[in-house]
Amino acid sequence: MEEMLVRRIVVVGGGYAGFYTAWKLEKKLRKGEAEVIVIDPRPYMTYQPFLPEVLSGSVEARHAAISLRRNLHRTKLIAGAVTKVEHARRTVTIRPVQGADFELGYDIIAVTAGAVTRTFDLPGVAEQAIGMKHVEEAVAIRDRLLTAFDEASVLPPGPQRRRLLTVTFVGGGFAGVEGFAELLSLANALLKSYPELTRDDLAFHMVEATQRILPEVTDGPRKWVLSVLERRGAHVHLDTTLVSAEGGHVVLSDGTEYDSELIVWTAGNAATRLVRGHTDLPVTERGMVQTRADLRVGTEADPVPDAWAAGDDAAVPDLASPVAGAFTVPNAQNAVRQGKRLAKNLLATLRGREPKKYVHHTLGSVATLGLGIGIFQYRRIVVKGHFAWLMHRGYHVLAVPTWDRKMRVLSVWLAAALYGRDIVSLASVQRPRDAFVTEAELPRLSLADVHSGGTAAVAGPADRSS
Ligand SMILES: Cc1cc2nc3c(=O)[nH]c(=O)nc-3n(C[C@H](O)[C@H](O)[C@H](O)COP(=O)(O)OP(=O)(O)OC[C@H]3O[C@@H](n4cnc5c(N)ncnc54)[C@H](O)[C@@H]3O)c2cc1C
């Protein structure tokens, strides 16, 4: 049995809420008061609001990743996933990125494991679709579109070319609409560099199960967003679901059928496997950690000692909402502030003081709709167009953690204003040995290779002559 000299605080997940919890804790903890351990399989926190701009090349993929090691100097980091939380034993089981599973004891736990992309068991979706929650997904979406342009440019007009340039986004929430609009904006801009292709070759479909996209904005601005997308050639299918996507053949519930090379799935959040079924902490019906307004786990009447939760995985009562029984919306605005409040409250309880309740009044919603155009809404105040887009950029460059990231993102935006965006697909990074193995012959990289993650055979000279 290991001896604990100082109290051990374990933070499960180093995303938004976990990163801010640990960052604040290490700033405020007195020497010897407690040790902080963050466990996450990824070595970085993902600044997800930048992912739509990673798609379009306005933000460099690396700049959306905030290194945990560079920024958490007094925190111990463990590269692995927590597979079980046994709070009764104050023990987590960790599956490290290398090596065998092991257990780790703790005194206090903060569960900030976020959410995963919600999927449905629809034919073809698991094989064809790609999510948009992680940097690698955003990079792959971008590379697939750019590779599709290269491939389509050498094909005659026809179904094959059409399929390559057909894109489907499923889910019209904020992330889906921003990603869709950024990719559409990139595709329209690419046409200038591809004289072989025309706007008629492009088909961008957005599929939304409810009657409205962007549920956070009101009807007027929403109609305006729809008109912006449709003016750029988008087909928005409302009240429609995806029925199947076998072999890339999309069937929608409104009867529409077409072949689509790229299918992006942005249809909401689901609980992580850990929270769903591998913890003895109380979990709500929707698979979130039952959390009090002061971010302690449990109910107002029955707090669970030494357990805290925040972010997308926590059902936190929304004290700013007029609707009784509402929970805070799973977004970055809440995750950041809950992380900071969690750290302060945890310290307060360590020092014998009372924790405070989390209350946050929304700052409104701001979205990019492609280069130079955006939408902002705060209650009845609506800003549309270029100014809203500048607000989006201004807000996020201020909000992204660390000066390092702010300056790097700004410098890419400034360079792009002078020289335009990069338009080269780097899908070939998935096959780094091709050039070496084929004696400097240019490999033929097709979308099939990109889909298979680089496992397809290298095309030899004979393949290329046909
Ligand atoms: C494309 C996109 C755009 C968005 N844009 C906005 C926006 O403009 N404004 C806004 O307010 N919100 C936005 N959001 C939502 C926002 O990013 C999330 O609400 C926020 O990231 C939630 O923070 P979190 O800490 O709960 O989860 P995350 O940031 O997802 O972090 C969870 C972390 O836990 C780790 N983890 C998961 N399981 C385990 C485990 N078992 N063990 C250890 N670690 C684990 C993960 O690796 C991850 O690092 C956007 C989301 C997306 C996908």
mmCIF file of N, CA and C in Angstrom, residues 304-389:
data_model
loop_
_atom_site.group_PDB
_atom_site.id
_atom_site.type_symbol
_atom_site.label_atom_id
_atom_site.label_comp_id
_atom_site.label_asym_id
_atom_site.label_seq_id
_atom_site.Cartn_x
_atom_site.Cartn_y
_atom_site.Cartn_z
ATOM 1 N N VAL A 304 -21.485 13.604 -2.957
ATOM 2 C CA VAL A 304 -20.516 12.512 -2.836
ATOM 3 C C VAL A 304 -19.199 13.151 -2.392
ATOM 4 N N PRO A 305 -18.649 12.739 -1.268
ATOM 5 C CA PRO A 305 -17.422 13.395 -0.807
ATOM 6 C C PRO A 305 -16.259 13.169 -1.777
ATOM 7 N N ASP A 306 -15.413 14.173 -1.933
ATOM 8 C CA ASP A 306 -14.150 14.084 -2.688
ATOM 9 C C ASP A 306 -14.329 13.817 -4.182
ATOM 10 N N ALA A 307 -15.502 14.112 -4.725
ATOM 11 C CA ALA A 307 -15.697 13.881 -6.162
ATOM 12 C C ALA A 307 -16.307 15.120 -6.806
ATOM 13 N N TRP A 308 -15.719 15.539 -7.937
ATOM 14 C CA TRP A 308 -16.133 16.741 -8.652
ATOM 15 C C TRP A 308 -16.287 16.414 -10.127
ATOM 16 N N ALA A 309 -17.071 17.201 -10.831
ATOM 17 C CA ALA A 309 -17.193 16.986 -12.282
ATOM 18 C C ALA A 309 -17.523 18.310 -12.966
ATOM 19 N N ALA A 310 -17.131 18.430 -14.233
ATOM 20 C CA ALA A 310 -17.390 19.650 -15.011
ATOM 21 C C ALA A 310 -17.301 19.346 -16.496
ATOM 22 N N GLY A 311 -17.842 20.256 -17.302
ATOM 23 C CA GLY A 311 -17.738 20.134 -18.759
ATOM 24 C C GLY A 311 -18.843 19.287 -19.360
ATOM 25 N N ASP A 312 -18.590 18.803 -20.573
ATOM 26 C CA ASP A 312 -19.618 18.098 -21.348
ATOM 27 C C ASP A 312 -20.097 16.810 -20.687
ATOM 28 N N ASP A 313 -19.297 16.242 -19.762
ATOM 29 C CA ASP A 313 -19.717 14.971 -19.150
ATOM 30 C C ASP A 313 -20.516 15.164 -17.862
ATOM 31 N N ALA A 314 -20.772 16.428 -17.500
ATOM 32 C CA ALA A 314 -21.401 16.680 -16.201
ATOM 33 C C ALA A 314 -22.790 17.302 -16.370
ATOM 34 N N ALA A 315 -23.771 16.761 -15.646
ATOM 35 C CA ALA A 315 -25.116 17.355 -15.635
ATOM 36 C C ALA A 315 -25.134 18.383 -14.511
ATOM 37 N N VAL A 316 -24.806 19.644 -14.873
ATOM 38 C CA VAL A 316 -24.708 20.714 -13.876
ATOM 39 C C VAL A 316 -25.988 21.547 -13.927
ATOM 40 N N PRO A 317 -26.672 21.748 -12.799
ATOM 41 C CA PRO A 317 -27.887 22.580 -12.841
ATOM 42 C C PRO A 317 -27.559 23.979 -13.369
ATOM 43 N N ASP A 318 -28.419 24.465 -14.285
ATOM 44 C CA ASP A 318 -28.165 25.784 -14.875
ATOM 45 C C ASP A 318 -28.936 26.841 -14.082
ATOM 46 N N LEU A 319 -28.264 27.482 -13.151
ATOM 47 C CA LEU A 319 -28.937 28.445 -12.269
ATOM 48 C C LEU A 319 -29.276 29.747 -12.989
ATOM 49 N N ALA A 320 -28.696 29.949 -14.180
ATOM 50 C CA ALA A 320 -28.995 31.180 -14.929
ATOM 51 C C ALA A 320 -30.199 30.989 -15.853
ATOM 52 N N SER A 321 -30.682 29.756 -15.961
ATOM 53 C CA SER A 321 -31.788 29.494 -16.894
ATOM 54 C C SER A 321 -33.136 29.752 -16.220
ATOM 55 N N PRO A 322 -34.082 30.345 -16.965
ATOM 56 C CA PRO A 322 -35.424 30.532 -16.398
ATOM 57 C C PRO A 322 -36.194 29.204 -16.310
ATOM 58 N N VAL A 323 -35.694 28.179 -17.001
ATOM 59 C CA VAL A 323 -36.394 26.888 -17.019
ATOM 60 C C VAL A 323 -35.946 26.052 -15.817
ATOM 61 N N ALA A 324 -36.914 25.691 -14.975
ATOM 62 C CA ALA A 324 -36.569 24.901 -13.783
ATOM 63 C C ALA A 324 -36.042 23.532 -14.205
ATOM 64 N N GLY A 325 -35.008 23.080 -13.553
ATOM 65 C CA GLY A 325 -34.476 21.742 -13.834
ATOM 66 C C GLY A 325 -33.551 21.674 -15.036
ATOM 67 N N ALA A 326 -33.240 22.858 -15.643
ATOM 68 C CA ALA A 326 -32.365 22.846 -16.827
ATOM 69 C C ALA A 326 -30.910 22.589 -16.407
ATOM 70 N N PHE A 327 -30.149 22.011 -17.330
ATOM 71 C CA PHE A 327 -28.721 21.805 -17.100
ATOM 72 C C PHE A 327 -27.915 22.734 -18.010
ATOM 73 N N THR A 328 -26.689 23.000 -17.612
ATOM 74 C CA THR A 328 -25.860 23.900 -18.434
ATOM 75 C C THR A 328 -25.610 23.256 -19.800
ATOM 76 N N VAL A 329 -25.535 24.119 -20.826
ATOM 77 C CA VAL A 329 -25.355 23.651 -22.202
ATOM 78 C C VAL A 329 -23.922 23.121 -22.345
ATOM 79 N N PRO A 330 -23.760 21.987 -23.051
ATOM 80 C CA PRO A 330 -22.394 21.495 -23.220
ATOM 81 C C PRO A 330 -21.630 22.322 -24.249
ATOM 82 N N ASN A 331 -20.978 23.375 -23.790
ATOM 83 C CA ASN A 331 -20.142 24.150 -24.718
ATOM 84 C C ASN A 331 -18.890 24.649 -23.999
ATOM 85 N N ALA A 332 -18.009 25.264 -24.780
ATOM 86 C CA ALA A 332 -16.720 25.693 -24.235
ATOM 87 C C ALA A 332 -16.893 26.816 -23.214
ATOM 88 N N GLN A 333 -17.873 27.687 -23.483
ATOM 89 C CA GLN A 333 -18.142 28.778 -22.516
ATOM 90 C C GLN A 333 -18.322 28.204 -21.116
ATOM 91 N N ASN A 334 -19.104 27.132 -21.018
ATOM 92 C CA ASN A 334 -19.339 26.528 -19.702
ATOM 93 C C ASN A 334 -18.147 25.704 -19.236
ATOM 94 N N ALA A 335 -17.552 24.934 -20.151
ATOM 95 C CA ALA A 335 -16.467 24.026 -19.730
ATOM 96 C C ALA A 335 -15.294 24.811 -19.120
ATOM 97 N N VAL A 336 -14.923 25.930 -19.737
ATOM 98 C CA VAL A 336 -13.802 26.740 -19.230
ATOM 99 C C VAL A 336 -14.132 27.290 -17.843
ATOM 100 N N ARG A 337 -15.315 27.861 -17.748
ATOM 101 C CA ARG A 337 -15.685 28.507 -16.476
ATOM 102 C C ARG A 337 -15.937 27.476 -15.379
ATOM 103 N N GLN A 338 -16.488 26.340 -15.772
ATOM 104 C CA GLN A 338 -16.698 25.290 -14.760
ATOM 105 C C GLN A 338 -15.355 24.745 -14.282
ATOM 106 N N GLY A 339 -14.403 24.598 -15.194
ATOM 107 C CA GLY A 339 -13.065 24.128 -14.801
ATOM 108 C C GLY A 339 -12.449 25.062 -13.764
ATOM 109 N N LYS A 340 -12.545 26.367 -14.035
ATOM 110 C CA LYS A 340 -11.961 27.346 -13.098
ATOM 111 C C LYS A 340 -12.708 27.340 -11.762
ATOM 112 N N ARG A 341 -14.029 27.267 -11.831
ATOM 113 C CA ARG A 341 -14.839 27.265 -10.596
ATOM 114 C C ARG A 341 -14.568 25.987 -9.796
ATOM 115 N N LEU A 342 -14.433 24.868 -10.534
ATOM 116 C CA LEU A 342 -14.162 23.598 -9.865
ATOM 117 C C LEU A 342 -12.858 23.720 -9.054
ATOM 118 N N ALA A 343 -11.819 24.280 -9.684
ATOM 119 C CA ALA A 343 -10.521 24.401 -8.997
ATOM 120 C C ALA A 343 -10.668 25.272 -7.740
ATOM 121 N N LYS A 344 -11.363 26.393 -7.898
ATOM 122 C CA LYS A 344 -11.521 27.294 -6.741
ATOM 123 C C LYS A 344 -12.312 26.618 -5.625
ATOM 124 N N ASN A 345 -13.395 25.918 -6.004
ATOM 125 C CA ASN A 345 -14.233 25.264 -4.996
ATOM 126 C C ASN A 345 -13.493 24.132 -4.301
ATOM 127 N N LEU A 346 -12.714 23.394 -5.095
ATOM 128 C CA LEU A 346 -11.956 22.277 -4.519
ATOM 129 C C LEU A 346 -10.965 22.817 -3.472
ATOM 130 N N LEU A 347 -10.287 23.911 -3.847
ATOM 131 C CA LEU A 347 -9.339 24.517 -2.903
ATOM 132 C C LEU A 347 -10.056 25.024 -1.656
ATOM 133 N N ALA A 348 -11.240 25.618 -1.890
ATOM 134 C CA ALA A 348 -12.006 26.142 -0.754
ATOM 135 C C ALA A 348 -12.308 25.016 0.236
ATOM 136 N N THR A 349 -12.755 23.877 -0.284
ATOM 137 C CA THR A 349 -13.104 22.781 0.640
ATOM 138 C C THR A 349 -11.850 22.225 1.325
ATOM 139 N N LEU A 350 -10.725 22.210 0.593
ATOM 140 C CA LEU A 350 -9.466 21.751 1.217
ATOM 141 C C LEU A 350 -9.096 22.640 2.393
ATOM 142 N N ARG A 351 -9.440 23.932 2.253
ATOM 143 C CA ARG A 351 -9.047 24.913 3.278
ATOM 144 C C ARG A 351 -10.183 25.221 4.251
ATOM 145 N N GLY A 352 -11.217 24.352 4.219
ATOM 146 C CA GLY A 352 -12.289 24.482 5.211
ATOM 147 C C GLY A 352 -13.296 25.574 4.914
ATOM 148 N N ARG A 353 -13.309 26.057 3.649
ATOM 149 C CA ARG A 353 -14.307 27.079 3.309
ATOM 150 C C ARG A 353 -15.422 26.455 2.477
ATOM 151 N N GLU A 354 -16.524 27.212 2.300
ATOM 152 C CA GLU A 354 -17.675 26.705 1.544
ATOM 153 C C GLU A 354 -17.469 26.927 0.042
ATOM 154 N N PRO A 355 -17.781 25.953 -0.780
ATOM 155 C CA PRO A 355 -17.704 26.183 -2.233
ATOM 156 C C PRO A 355 -18.849 27.067 -2.716
ATOM 157 N N LYS A 356 -18.615 27.744 -3.867
ATOM 158 C CA LYS A 356 -19.675 28.604 -4.417
ATOM 159 C C LYS A 356 -20.375 27.895 -5.565
ATOM 160 N N LYS A 357 -21.622 28.316 -5.811
ATOM 161 C CA LYS A 357 -22.367 27.695 -6.908
ATOM 162 C C LYS A 357 -21.902 28.260 -8.250
ATOM 163 N N TYR A 358 -21.964 27.414 -9.255
ATOM 164 C CA TYR A 358 -21.597 27.858 -10.609
ATOM 165 C C TYR A 358 -22.802 28.524 -11.264
ATOM 166 N N VAL A 359 -22.634 29.785 -11.659
ATOM 167 C CA VAL A 359 -23.699 30.484 -12.396
ATOM 168 C C VAL A 359 -23.033 31.189 -13.569
ATOM 169 N N HIS A 360 -23.535 30.934 -14.757
ATOM 170 C CA HIS A 360 -22.981 31.640 -15.922
ATOM 171 C C HIS A 360 -24.117 32.056 -16.853
ATOM 172 N N HIS A 361 -24.167 33.356 -17.136
ATOM 173 C CA HIS A 361 -25.140 33.868 -18.104
ATOM 174 C C HIS A 361 -24.461 33.863 -19.459
ATOM 175 N N THR A 362 -25.125 33.264 -20.433
ATOM 176 C CA THR A 362 -24.477 33.099 -21.743
ATOM 177 C C THR A 362 -23.988 34.432 -22.319
ATOM 178 N N LEU A 363 -22.879 34.352 -23.033
ATOM 179 C CA LEU A 363 -22.332 35.534 -23.710
ATOM 180 C C LEU A 363 -22.896 35.646 -25.124
ATOM 181 N N GLY A 364 -23.817 34.746 -25.479
ATOM 182 C CA GLY A 364 -24.363 34.721 -26.832
ATOM 183 C C GLY A 364 -23.638 33.689 -27.672
ATOM 184 N N SER A 365 -24.004 33.628 -28.937
ATOM 185 C CA SER A 365 -23.403 32.643 -29.841
ATOM 186 C C SER A 365 -22.798 33.359 -31.024
ATOM 187 N N VAL A 366 -21.627 32.920 -31.410
ATOM 188 C CA VAL A 366 -20.985 33.504 -32.588
ATOM 189 C C VAL A 366 -20.450 32.365 -33.445
ATOM 190 N N ALA A 367 -20.690 32.465 -34.756
ATOM 191 C CA ALA A 367 -20.258 31.375 -35.648
ATOM 192 C C ALA A 367 -19.646 31.942 -36.910
ATOM 193 N N THR A 368 -18.640 31.230 -37.414
ATOM 194 C CA THR A 368 -18.105 31.568 -38.737
ATOM 195 C C THR A 368 -18.932 30.827 -39.786
ATOM 196 N N LEU A 369 -19.172 31.498 -40.904
ATOM 197 C CA LEU A 369 -19.908 30.843 -42.005
ATOM 198 C C LEU A 369 -19.035 30.806 -43.251
ATOM 199 N N GLY A 370 -17.727 30.721 -43.044
ATOM 200 C CA GLY A 370 -16.789 30.751 -44.158
ATOM 201 C C GLY A 370 -16.023 32.059 -44.128
ATOM 202 N N LEU A 371 -14.989 32.141 -44.979
ATOM 203 C CA LEU A 371 -14.106 33.302 -44.931
ATOM 204 C C LEU A 371 -14.873 34.614 -45.125
ATOM 205 N N GLY A 372 -14.790 35.487 -44.130
ATOM 206 C CA GLY A 372 -15.351 36.832 -44.270
ATOM 207 C C GLY A 372 -16.810 36.985 -43.901
ATOM 208 N N ILE A 373 -17.452 35.918 -43.423
ATOM 209 C CA ILE A 373 -18.885 36.048 -43.111
ATOM 210 C C ILE A 373 -19.227 35.234 -41.853
ATOM 211 N N GLY A 374 -20.061 35.825 -40.997
ATOM 212 C CA GLY A 374 -20.392 35.130 -39.752
ATOM 213 C C GLY A 374 -21.712 35.610 -39.203
ATOM 214 N N ILE A 375 -22.060 35.061 -38.041
ATOM 215 C CA ILE A 375 -23.310 35.468 -37.374
ATOM 216 C C ILE A 375 -23.075 35.495 -35.875
ATOM 217 N N PHE A 376 -23.644 36.513 -35.223
ATOM 218 C CA PHE A 376 -23.563 36.615 -33.765
ATOM 219 C C PHE A 376 -24.957 36.919 -33.251
ATOM 220 N N GLN A 377 -25.339 36.247 -32.169
ATOM 221 C CA GLN A 377 -26.604 36.610 -31.529
ATOM 222 C C GLN A 377 -26.456 36.582 -30.019
ATOM 223 N N TYR A 378 -26.890 37.685 -29.392
ATOM 224 C CA TYR A 378 -26.998 37.734 -27.934
ATOM 225 C C TYR A 378 -28.393 38.269 -27.630
ATOM 226 N N ARG A 379 -29.226 37.415 -27.095
ATOM 227 C CA ARG A 379 -30.642 37.756 -26.893
ATOM 228 C C ARG A 379 -31.249 38.297 -28.183
ATOM 229 N N ARG A 380 -31.642 39.612 -28.188
ATOM 230 C CA ARG A 380 -32.261 40.110 -29.423
ATOM 231 C C ARG A 380 -31.274 40.860 -30.309
ATOM 232 N N ILE A 381 -30.030 40.921 -29.835
ATOM 233 C CA ILE A 381 -29.015 41.605 -30.659
ATOM 234 C C ILE A 381 -28.439 40.609 -31.663
ATOM 235 N N VAL A 382 -28.566 40.972 -32.943
ATOM 236 C CA VAL A 382 -28.056 40.077 -34.000
ATOM 237 C C VAL A 382 -27.078 40.867 -34.866
ATOM 238 N N VAL A 383 -25.909 40.293 -35.099
ATOM 239 C CA VAL A 383 -24.943 40.908 -36.019
ATOM 240 C C VAL A 383 -24.691 39.878 -37.122
ATOM 241 N N LYS A 384 -24.767 40.324 -38.388
ATOM 242 C CA LYS A 384 -24.597 39.382 -39.498
ATOM 243 C C LYS A 384 -23.496 39.889 -40.415
ATOM 244 N N GLY A 385 -22.839 38.948 -41.111
ATOM 245 C CA GLY A 385 -21.906 39.338 -42.164
ATOM 246 C C GLY A 385 -20.472 39.489 -41.694
ATOM 247 N N HIS A 386 -19.784 40.478 -42.310
ATOM 248 C CA HIS A 386 -18.344 40.607 -42.100
ATOM 249 C C HIS A 386 -17.998 40.976 -40.653
ATOM 250 N N PHE A 387 -18.792 41.865 -40.069
ATOM 251 C CA PHE A 387 -18.466 42.304 -38.709
ATOM 252 C C PHE A 387 -18.602 41.144 -37.719
ATOM 253 N N ALA A 388 -19.633 40.315 -37.927
ATOM 254 C CA ALA A 388 -19.823 39.152 -37.043
ATOM 255 C C ALA A 388 -18.654 38.186 -37.190
ATOM 256 N N TRP A 389 -18.142 38.070 -38.417
ATOM 257 C CA TRP A 389 -16.998 37.186 -38.649
ATOM 258 C C TRP A 389 -15.753 37.724 -37.915
#
